[in-house]
Short mmCIF file of C-alpha atoms and ligand atoms in Angstrom, two decimals:
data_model
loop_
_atom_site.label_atom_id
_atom_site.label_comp_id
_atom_site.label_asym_id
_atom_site.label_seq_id
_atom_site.Cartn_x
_atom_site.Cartn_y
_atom_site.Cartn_z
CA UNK A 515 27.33 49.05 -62.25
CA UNK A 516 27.53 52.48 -61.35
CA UNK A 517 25.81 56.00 -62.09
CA UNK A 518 29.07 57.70 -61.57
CA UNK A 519 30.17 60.86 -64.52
CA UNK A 520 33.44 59.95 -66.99
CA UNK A 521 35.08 63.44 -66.41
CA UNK A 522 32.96 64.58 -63.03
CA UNK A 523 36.52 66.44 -62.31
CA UNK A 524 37.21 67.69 -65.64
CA UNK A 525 38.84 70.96 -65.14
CA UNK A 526 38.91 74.41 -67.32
CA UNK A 527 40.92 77.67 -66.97
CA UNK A 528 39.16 80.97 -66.70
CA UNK A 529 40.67 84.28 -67.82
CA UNK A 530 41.74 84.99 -64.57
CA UNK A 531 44.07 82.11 -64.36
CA UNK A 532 42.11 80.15 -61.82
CA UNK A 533 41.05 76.68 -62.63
CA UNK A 534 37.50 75.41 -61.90
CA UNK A 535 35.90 72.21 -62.34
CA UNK A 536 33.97 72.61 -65.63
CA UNK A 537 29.81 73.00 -64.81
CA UNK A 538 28.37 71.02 -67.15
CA UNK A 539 24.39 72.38 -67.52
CA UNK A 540 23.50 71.15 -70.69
CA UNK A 541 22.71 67.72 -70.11
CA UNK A 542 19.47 68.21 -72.34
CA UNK A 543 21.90 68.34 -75.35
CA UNK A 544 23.90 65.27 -74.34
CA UNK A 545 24.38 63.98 -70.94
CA UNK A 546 28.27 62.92 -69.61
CA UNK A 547 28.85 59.24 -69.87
CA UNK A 548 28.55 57.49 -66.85
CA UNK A 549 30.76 54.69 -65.24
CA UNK A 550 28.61 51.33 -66.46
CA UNK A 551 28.48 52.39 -69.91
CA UNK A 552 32.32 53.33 -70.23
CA UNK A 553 32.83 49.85 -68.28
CA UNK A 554 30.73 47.61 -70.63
CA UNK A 555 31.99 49.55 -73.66
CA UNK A 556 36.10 48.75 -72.02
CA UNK A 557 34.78 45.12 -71.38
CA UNK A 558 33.11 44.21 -74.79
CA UNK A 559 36.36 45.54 -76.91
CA UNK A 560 39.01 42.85 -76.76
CA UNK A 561 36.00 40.61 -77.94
CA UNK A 562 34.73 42.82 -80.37
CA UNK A 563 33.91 41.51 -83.74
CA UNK A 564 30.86 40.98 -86.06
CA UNK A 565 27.33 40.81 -84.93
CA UNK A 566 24.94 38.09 -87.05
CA UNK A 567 27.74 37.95 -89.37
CA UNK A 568 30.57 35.19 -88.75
CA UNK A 569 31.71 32.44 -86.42
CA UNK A 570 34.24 32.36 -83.68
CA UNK A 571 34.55 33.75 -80.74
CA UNK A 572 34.48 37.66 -81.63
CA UNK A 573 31.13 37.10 -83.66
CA UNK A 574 29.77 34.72 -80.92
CA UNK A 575 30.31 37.26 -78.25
CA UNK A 576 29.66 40.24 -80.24
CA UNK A 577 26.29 38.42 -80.97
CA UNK A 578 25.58 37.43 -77.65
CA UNK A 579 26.33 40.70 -76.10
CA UNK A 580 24.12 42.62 -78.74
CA UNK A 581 20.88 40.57 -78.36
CA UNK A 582 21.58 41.08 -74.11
CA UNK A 583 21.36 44.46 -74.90
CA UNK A 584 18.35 44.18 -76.26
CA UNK A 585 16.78 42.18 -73.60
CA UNK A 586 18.06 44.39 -71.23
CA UNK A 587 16.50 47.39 -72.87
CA UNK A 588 13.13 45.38 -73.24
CA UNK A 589 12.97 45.15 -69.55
CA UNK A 590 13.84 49.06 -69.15
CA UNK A 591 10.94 49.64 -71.14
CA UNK A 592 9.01 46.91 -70.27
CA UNK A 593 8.38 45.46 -73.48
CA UNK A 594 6.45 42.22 -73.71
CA UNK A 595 6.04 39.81 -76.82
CA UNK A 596 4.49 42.11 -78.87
CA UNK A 597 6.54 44.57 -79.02
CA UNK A 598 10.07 45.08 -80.71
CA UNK A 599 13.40 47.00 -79.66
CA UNK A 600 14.96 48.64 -82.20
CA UNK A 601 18.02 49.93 -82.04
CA UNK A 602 18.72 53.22 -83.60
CA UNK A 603 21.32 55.57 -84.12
CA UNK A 604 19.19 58.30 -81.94
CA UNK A 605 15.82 59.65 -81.31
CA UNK A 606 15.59 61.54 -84.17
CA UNK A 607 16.25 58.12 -86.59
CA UNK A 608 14.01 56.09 -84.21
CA UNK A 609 11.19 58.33 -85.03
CA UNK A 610 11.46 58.68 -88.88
CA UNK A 611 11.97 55.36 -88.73
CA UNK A 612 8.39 55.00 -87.33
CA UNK A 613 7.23 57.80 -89.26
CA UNK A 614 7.98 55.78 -92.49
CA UNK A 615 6.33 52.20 -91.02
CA UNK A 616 2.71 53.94 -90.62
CA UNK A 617 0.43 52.08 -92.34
CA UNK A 618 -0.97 53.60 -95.55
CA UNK A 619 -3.52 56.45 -94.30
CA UNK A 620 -2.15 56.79 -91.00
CA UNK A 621 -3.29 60.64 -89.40
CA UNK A 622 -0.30 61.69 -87.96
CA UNK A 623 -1.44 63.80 -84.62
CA UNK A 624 1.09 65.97 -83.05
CA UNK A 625 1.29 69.71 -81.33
CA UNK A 626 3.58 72.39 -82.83
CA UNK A 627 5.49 72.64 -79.24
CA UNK A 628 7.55 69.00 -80.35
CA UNK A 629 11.25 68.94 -80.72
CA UNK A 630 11.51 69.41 -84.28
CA UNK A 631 12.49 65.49 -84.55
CA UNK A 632 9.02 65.00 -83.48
CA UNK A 633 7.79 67.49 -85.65
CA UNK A 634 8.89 66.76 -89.08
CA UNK A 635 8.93 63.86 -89.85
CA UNK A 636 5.34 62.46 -89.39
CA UNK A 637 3.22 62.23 -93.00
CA UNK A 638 -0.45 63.32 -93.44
CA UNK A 639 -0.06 65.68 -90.31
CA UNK A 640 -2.65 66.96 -88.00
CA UNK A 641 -0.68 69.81 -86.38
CA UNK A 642 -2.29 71.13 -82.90
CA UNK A 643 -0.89 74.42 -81.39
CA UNK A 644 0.93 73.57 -78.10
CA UNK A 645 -1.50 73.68 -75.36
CA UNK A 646 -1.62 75.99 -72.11
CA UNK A 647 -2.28 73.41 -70.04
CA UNK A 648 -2.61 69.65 -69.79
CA UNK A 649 -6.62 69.46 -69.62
CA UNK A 650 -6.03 71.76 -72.91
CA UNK A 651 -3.90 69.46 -74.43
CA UNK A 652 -6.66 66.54 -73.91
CA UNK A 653 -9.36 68.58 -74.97
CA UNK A 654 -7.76 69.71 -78.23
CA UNK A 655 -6.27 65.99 -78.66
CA UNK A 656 -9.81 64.52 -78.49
CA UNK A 657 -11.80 66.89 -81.30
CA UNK A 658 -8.66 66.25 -83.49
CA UNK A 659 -9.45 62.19 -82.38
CA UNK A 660 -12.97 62.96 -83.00
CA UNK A 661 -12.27 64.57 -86.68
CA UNK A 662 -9.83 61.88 -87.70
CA UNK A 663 -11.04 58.42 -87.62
CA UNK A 664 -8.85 55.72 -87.68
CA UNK A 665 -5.80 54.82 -88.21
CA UNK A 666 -4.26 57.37 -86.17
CA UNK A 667 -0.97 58.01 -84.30
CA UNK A 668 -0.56 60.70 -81.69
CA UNK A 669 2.61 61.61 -80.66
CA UNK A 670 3.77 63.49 -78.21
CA UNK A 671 7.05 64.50 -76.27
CA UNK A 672 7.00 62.78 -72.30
CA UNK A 673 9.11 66.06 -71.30
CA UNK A 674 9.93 69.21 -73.01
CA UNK A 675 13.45 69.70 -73.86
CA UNK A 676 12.33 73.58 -73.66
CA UNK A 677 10.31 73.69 -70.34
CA UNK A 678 11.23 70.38 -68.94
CA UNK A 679 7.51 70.09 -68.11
CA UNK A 680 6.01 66.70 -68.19
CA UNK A 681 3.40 65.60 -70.59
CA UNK A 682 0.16 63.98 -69.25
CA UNK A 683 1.36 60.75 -71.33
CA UNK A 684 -0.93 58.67 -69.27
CA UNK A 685 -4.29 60.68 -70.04
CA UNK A 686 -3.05 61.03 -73.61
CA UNK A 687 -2.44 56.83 -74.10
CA UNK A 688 -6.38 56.71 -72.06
CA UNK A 689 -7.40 58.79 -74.80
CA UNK A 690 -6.14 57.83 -77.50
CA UNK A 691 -6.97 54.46 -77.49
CA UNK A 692 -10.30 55.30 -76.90
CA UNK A 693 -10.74 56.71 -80.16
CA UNK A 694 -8.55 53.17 -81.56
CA UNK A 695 -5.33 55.41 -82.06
CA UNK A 696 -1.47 54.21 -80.67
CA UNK A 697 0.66 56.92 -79.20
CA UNK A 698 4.49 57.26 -79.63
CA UNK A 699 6.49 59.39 -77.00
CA UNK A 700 9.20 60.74 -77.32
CA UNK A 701 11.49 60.08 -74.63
CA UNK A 702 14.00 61.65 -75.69
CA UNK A 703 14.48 63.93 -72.17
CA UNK A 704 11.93 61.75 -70.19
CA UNK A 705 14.11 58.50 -69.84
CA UNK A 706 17.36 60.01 -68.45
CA UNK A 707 15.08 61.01 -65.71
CA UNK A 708 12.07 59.35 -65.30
CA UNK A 709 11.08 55.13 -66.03
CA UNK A 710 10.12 54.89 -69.15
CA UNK A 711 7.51 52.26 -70.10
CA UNK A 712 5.35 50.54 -73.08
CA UNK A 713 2.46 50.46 -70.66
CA UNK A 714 1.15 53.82 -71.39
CA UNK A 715 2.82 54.71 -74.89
CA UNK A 716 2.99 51.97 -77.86
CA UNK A 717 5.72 53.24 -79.38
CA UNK A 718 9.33 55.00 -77.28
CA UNK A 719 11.97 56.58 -78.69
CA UNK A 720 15.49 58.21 -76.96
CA UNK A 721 18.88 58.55 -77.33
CA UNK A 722 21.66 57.23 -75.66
CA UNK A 723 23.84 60.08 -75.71
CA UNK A 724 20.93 61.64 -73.73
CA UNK A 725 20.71 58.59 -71.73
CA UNK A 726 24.79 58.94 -70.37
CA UNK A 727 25.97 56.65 -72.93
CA UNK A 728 27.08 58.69 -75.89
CA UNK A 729 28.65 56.02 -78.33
CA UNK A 730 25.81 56.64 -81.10
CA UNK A 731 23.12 54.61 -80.52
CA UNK A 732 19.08 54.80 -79.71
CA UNK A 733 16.54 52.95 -79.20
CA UNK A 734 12.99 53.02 -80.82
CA UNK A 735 10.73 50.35 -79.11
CA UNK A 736 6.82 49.59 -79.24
CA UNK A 737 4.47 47.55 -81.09
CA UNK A 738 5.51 44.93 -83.67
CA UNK A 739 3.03 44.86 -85.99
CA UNK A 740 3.22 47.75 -87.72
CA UNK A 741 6.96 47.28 -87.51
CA UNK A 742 6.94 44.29 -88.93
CA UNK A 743 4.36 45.19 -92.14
CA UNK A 744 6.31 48.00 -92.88
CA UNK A 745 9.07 48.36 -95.81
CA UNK A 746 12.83 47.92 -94.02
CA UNK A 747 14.07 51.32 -92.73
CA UNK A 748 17.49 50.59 -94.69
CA UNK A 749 17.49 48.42 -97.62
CA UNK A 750 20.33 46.18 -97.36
CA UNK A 751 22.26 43.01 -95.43
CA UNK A 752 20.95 41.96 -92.41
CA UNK A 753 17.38 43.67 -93.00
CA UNK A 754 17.07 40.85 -96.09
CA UNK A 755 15.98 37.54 -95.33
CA UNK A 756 16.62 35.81 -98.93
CA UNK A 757 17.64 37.86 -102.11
CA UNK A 758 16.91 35.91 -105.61
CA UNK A 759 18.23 37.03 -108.82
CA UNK A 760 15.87 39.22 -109.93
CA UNK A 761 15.53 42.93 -108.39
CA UNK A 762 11.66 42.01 -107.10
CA UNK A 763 12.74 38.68 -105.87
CA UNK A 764 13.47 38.95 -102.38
CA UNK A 765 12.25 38.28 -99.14
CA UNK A 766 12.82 40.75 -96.09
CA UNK A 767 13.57 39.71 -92.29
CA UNK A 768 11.09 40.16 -89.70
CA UNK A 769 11.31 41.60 -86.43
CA UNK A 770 14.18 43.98 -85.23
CA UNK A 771 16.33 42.91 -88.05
CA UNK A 772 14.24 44.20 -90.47
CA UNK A 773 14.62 48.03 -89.82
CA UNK A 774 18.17 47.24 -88.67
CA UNK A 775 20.14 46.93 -92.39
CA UNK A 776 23.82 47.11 -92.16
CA UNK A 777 25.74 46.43 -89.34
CA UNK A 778 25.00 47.11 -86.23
CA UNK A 779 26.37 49.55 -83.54
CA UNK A 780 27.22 46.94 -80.80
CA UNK A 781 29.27 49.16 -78.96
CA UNK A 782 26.31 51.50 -78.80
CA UNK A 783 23.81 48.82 -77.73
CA UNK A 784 25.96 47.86 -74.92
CA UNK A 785 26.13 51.11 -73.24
CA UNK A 786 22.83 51.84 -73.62
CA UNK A 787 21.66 48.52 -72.21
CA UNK A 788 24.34 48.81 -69.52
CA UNK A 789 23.30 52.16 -68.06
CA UNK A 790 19.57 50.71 -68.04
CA UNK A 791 20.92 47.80 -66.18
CA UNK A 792 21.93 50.52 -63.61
CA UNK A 793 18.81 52.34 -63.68
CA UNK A 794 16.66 49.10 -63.55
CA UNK A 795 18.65 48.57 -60.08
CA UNK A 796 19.01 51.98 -58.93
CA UNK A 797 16.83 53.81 -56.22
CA UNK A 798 15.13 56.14 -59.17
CA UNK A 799 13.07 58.11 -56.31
CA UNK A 800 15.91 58.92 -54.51
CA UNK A 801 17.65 59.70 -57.92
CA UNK A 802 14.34 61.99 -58.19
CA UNK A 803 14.60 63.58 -55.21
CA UNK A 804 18.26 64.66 -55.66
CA UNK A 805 17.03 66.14 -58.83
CA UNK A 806 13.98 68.04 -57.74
CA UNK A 807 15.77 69.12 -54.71
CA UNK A 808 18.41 70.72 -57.56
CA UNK A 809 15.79 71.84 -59.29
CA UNK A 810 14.29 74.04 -56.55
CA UNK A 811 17.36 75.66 -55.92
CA UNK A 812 18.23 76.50 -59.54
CA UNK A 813 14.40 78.22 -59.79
CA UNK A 814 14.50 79.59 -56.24
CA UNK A 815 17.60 81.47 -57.12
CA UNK A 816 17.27 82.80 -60.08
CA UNK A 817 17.80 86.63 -60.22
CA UNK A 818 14.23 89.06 -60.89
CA UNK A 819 16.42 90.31 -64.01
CA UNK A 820 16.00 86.92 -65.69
CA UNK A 821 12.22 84.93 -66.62
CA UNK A 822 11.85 81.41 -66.60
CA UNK A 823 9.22 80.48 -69.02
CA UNK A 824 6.52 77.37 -68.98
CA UNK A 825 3.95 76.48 -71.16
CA UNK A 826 1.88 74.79 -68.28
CA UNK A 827 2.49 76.96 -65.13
CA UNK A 828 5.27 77.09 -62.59
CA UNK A 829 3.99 74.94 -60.44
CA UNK A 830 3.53 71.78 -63.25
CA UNK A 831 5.58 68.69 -62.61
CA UNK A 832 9.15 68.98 -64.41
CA UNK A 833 12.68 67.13 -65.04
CA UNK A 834 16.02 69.51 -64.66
CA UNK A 835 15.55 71.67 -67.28
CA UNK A 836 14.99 75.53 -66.77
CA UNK A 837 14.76 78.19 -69.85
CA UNK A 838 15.05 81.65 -69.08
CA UNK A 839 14.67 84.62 -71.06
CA UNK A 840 17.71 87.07 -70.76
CA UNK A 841 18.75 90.07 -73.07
CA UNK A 842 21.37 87.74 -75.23
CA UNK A 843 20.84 84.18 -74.50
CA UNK A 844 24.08 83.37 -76.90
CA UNK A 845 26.21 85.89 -75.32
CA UNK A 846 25.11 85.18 -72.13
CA UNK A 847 26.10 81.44 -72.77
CA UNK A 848 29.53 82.38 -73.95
CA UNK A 849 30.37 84.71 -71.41
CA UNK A 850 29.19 82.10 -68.83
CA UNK A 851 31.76 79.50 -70.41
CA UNK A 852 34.34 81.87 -70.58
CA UNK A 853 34.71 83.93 -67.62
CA UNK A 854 32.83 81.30 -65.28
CA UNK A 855 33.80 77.44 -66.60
CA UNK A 856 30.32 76.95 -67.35
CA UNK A 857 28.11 75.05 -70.08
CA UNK A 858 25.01 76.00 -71.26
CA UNK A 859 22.75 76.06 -74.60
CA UNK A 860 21.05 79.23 -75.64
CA UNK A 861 18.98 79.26 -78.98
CA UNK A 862 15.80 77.87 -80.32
CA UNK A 863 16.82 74.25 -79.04
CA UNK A 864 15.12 72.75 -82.27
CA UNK A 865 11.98 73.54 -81.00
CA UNK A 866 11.33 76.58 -82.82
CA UNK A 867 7.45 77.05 -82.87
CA UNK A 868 7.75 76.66 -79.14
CA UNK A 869 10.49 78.51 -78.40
CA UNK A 870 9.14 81.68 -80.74
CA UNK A 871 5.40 81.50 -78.40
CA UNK A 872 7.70 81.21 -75.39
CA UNK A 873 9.18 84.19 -75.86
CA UNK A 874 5.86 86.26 -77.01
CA UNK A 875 7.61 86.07 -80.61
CA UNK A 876 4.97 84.57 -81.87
CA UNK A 877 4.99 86.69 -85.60
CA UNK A 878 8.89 86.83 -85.54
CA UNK A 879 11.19 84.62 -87.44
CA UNK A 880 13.41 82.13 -86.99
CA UNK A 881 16.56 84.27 -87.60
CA UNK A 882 15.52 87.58 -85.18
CA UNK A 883 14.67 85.49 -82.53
CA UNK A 884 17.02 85.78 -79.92
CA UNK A 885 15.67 82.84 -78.07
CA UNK A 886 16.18 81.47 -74.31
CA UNK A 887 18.69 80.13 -72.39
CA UNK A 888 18.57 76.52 -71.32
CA UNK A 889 20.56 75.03 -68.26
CA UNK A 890 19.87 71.56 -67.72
CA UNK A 891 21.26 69.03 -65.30
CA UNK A 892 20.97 65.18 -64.42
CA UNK A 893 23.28 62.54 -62.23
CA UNK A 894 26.34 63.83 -61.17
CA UNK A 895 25.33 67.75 -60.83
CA UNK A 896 26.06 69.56 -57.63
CA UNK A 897 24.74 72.43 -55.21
CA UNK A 898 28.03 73.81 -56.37
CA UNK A 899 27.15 73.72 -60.10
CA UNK A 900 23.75 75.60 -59.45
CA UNK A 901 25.12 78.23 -57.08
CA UNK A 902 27.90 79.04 -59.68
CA UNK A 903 25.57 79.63 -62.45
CA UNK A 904 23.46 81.51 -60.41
CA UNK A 905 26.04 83.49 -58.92
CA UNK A 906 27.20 84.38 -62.51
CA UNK A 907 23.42 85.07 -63.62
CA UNK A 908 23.00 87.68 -60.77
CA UNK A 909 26.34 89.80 -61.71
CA UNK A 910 25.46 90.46 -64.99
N1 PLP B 1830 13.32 64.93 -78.84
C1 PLP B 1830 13.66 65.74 -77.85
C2 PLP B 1830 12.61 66.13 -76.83
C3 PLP B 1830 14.96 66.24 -77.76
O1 PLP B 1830 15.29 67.06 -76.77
C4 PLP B 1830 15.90 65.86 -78.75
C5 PLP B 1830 17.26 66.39 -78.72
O2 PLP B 1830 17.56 67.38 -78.12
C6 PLP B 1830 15.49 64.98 -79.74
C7 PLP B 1830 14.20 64.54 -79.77
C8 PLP B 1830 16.44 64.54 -80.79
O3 PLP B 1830 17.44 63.74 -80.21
P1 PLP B 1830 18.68 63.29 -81.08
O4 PLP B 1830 19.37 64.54 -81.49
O5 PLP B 1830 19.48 62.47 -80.13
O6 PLP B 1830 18.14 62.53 -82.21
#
C-alpha cells in the first residue's frame, strides 16, 4: 500500500493573494497521513463493529482485523514470543503505562535531555544530565549501572525530537544488560524514520500520529513478563478475566488484554499496522537517502544569521529534524506561516531541560526562554519545501 501524503497538494493563501502549496515542516509534532493508512481506515468502516465483544460479522471482522494489526506491528518491531504489543493511545500513554508495570524497586535510569513523556513519568528516578557525546552518555550510564544494582530500567529516546540526533541505542542495550538492566526507547521520532526493533531495546514505544497514521493510537511493545505481573493499566472490561461478587474477587486477563481495559481503538490499530505493512515492504534505505539528501540541503542552506544547535556535534548521525536558534522562534514561526504558507514549531518542544542547555539558558526559566525553532520533515517533503523555508529564513 502506498507511502503517498493525504493532502500533499493542500493549498493556503498568503497575504499577497497568491496561493502556495502549504510546507508542512513539522512532521516531529505529527506527521500527514499517508495513503495505506487512510485506505485501511476507508476499508475497515462498512465492517466496523465491536472488537472481543459480540458475534456477527462486524465483531468477527472488527476482531480479526484488530489482532492483524497486532501481528503486523509484531513483525515491524520484530517481536518474538516473549514479548507483547500493546496498543496505546500514544507514546506518552505507552510509557506511563510501563512506568506503572515496573516491578516493586525498579531504578528508573534516564537523562534530563528526554521528551518530557520520557521524563516524568518513571518512579524512583536516577536522573543523568544529557550527555555531550555518545561515549559520555555510556560512561555516565555505566557508574549510574554501577551505583544501582538491580532491578533497573534505562530509558532512553532512539532520536531527539530537539536535535534529531540518534542515540547509541545499541551500546546502551550492550550495556545495560550487562549490569542485568532492560532498556525502553522511545521511538517516538526514531520509527517514522528509521526500523525499529526489540533486538536492541526490551521495551518500544511511538505514536501513530507520528508514524503517518493520526487516528489516535500507539503502540508500546517489549517484554511480557513484567507486563504481565503488573496491575492492569485501566481497571475495567476487557482487562478482567472473571469478576466475582465481592470487590477483591476477581481475576485479571493476561497478555495485551490486560493493560488494554475498555474498548479498543480498532480504527487506530489498523492504520498503524497498515503503514508498517508499507514500511516492512518499502526500500527504507532509499527512503533514507531521500531524507538525508533533504537533510543536507536544509543544514547547508541555512543563513550565518541563524544557529543550529546539537548536543553531540554536527557531524553525529541524525533523522530530519533541525533546531535553530533565531531572535523570536514564535514570531518567526508565525510570520513564516503567514506571509510564506509554511509550518513550523518554535518553543521548548516538551523537552525543556534540553531545550534551556541548548540555548546556553541553562539558569533561566521555563517562561523567559524564548526557545528554538524546529523544522522537521519525513515522506512526502520536497527540494521545494526546503528552499522555501530557507529562502524565507535568509530575508528576515
Ligand atoms: N517522545 C518524543 C521523542 C516525542 O517527540 C514526543 C512527541 O513529540 C513524545 C515522546 C510524545 O508523543 P505523544 O505526544 O504522541 O504521546
Amino acid at each position: 500500500m502506498s507511502l503517498d501524503i493525504v493532502g500533499d497538494d493542500l493549498k493556503v493563501e498568503l497575504p499577497t493573494g497568491e496561493s502556495v502549496r502549504f510546507a508542512h515542516l513539522d512532521y516531529a509534532a505529527s506527521a500527514p497521513c499517508v495513503a495505506a493508512a487512510a485506505q485501511a481506515v476507508g476499508e475497515l468502516l462498512p465492517r466496523y463493529g465491536s472488537v472481543h465483544r459480540g458475534t456477527g460479522v462486524r465483531s468477527s471482522a472488527s476482531t480479526i482485523a484488530y489482532e492483524l494489526a497486532r501481528d503486523v506491528v509484531a513483525e515491524f518491531v520484530g517481536a518474538g514470543p516473549e514479548h507483547e504489543v500493546i496498543f496505546t493511545r500514544n507514546t506518552t500513554d505507552a510509557l506511563n503505562l510501563l512506568a506503572r508495570a515496573l516491578p516493586e524497586g525498579t531504578v528508573t535510569i534516564v537523562f534530563d535531555g528526554e521528551h518530557h513523556a520520557n521524563l516524568l513519568p518513571w518512579p524512583n528516578q536516577l536522573r543523568l544530565p544529557a550527555p555531550g557525546s555518545p561515549a559520555e552518555a555510556l560512561e555516565s550510564l555505566e557508574e549510574a549501572l554501577e551505583r544501582t544494582g538491580n532491578p533497573a530500567l534505562v530509558t532512553v529516546t532512539g532520536a531527539s525530537n530537539v536535535t534529531g540526533e540518534l542515540w547509541p541505542i545499541t551500546e546502551i542495550a550492550a550495556l545495560a544488560h550487562r549490569y542485568g538492566a532492560r532498556l525502553a526507547v522511545d521511538a517516538a521520532q526514531l520509527a517514522p524514520h528509521r526500523p525499529v526493533g526489540l533486538a536492541d531495546a526490551d521495551y518500544l514505544a511511538f505514536s501513530g500520529h507520528k508514524l503517518y497514521a493520526p487516528f489516535g493510537a500507539g503502540v508500546l511493545a517489549g517484554r511480557s513478563d513484567w507486563l504481565d505481573a503488573a496491575e492492569p493499566y485501566l481497571r475495567g472490561g476487557g482487562a478482567s478475566a472473571a469478576v466475582g461478587d465481592h470487590p477483591g474477587d476477581l481475576e485479571w486477563a493476561t497478555g495485551p488484554a490486560r493493560h488494554e481495559g475498555g474498548t479498543p481503538n480498532l480504527l487506530g490499530a489498523v492504520a498503524i499496522a497498515a503503514v508498517c505493512a508499507a514500511l516492512i515492504t518499502a526500500d527504507r534505505d532509499a527512503l533514507h537517502a531521500e531524507e538525508q539528501r533533504l537533510l543536507k540541503r536544509l543544514r547547508d542552506g541555512l543563513p550565518d544569521t541563524v544557529r543550529e544547535v546539537s548536543l553531540f556535534g554536527p557531524d553525529h548521525p541524525r533523522v530530519g529534524i533541525v533546531s535553530i536558534a533565531v531572535d523570536d522562534p514564535a514570531g518567526t514561526a508565525q510570520r513564516l506561516a503567514r506571509d510564506h504558507g509554511i509550518g513550523v514549531r518554535a518553543g521548548q518542544f516538551c523537552a525543556h531541560p534540553l531545550v534551556r542547555r541548548l540555548t546556553g539558558d541553562a539558569t533561566g526559566s521555563c517562561a523567559t526562554t524564548p526557545g528554538l525553532l524546529r523544522i522537521s520533515f519525513g515522506l512526502g517533503s520536497t527540494d521545494d519545501d526546503i528552499d522555501r523555508v530557507l529562502a524565507a529564513l535568509r530575508s528576515y
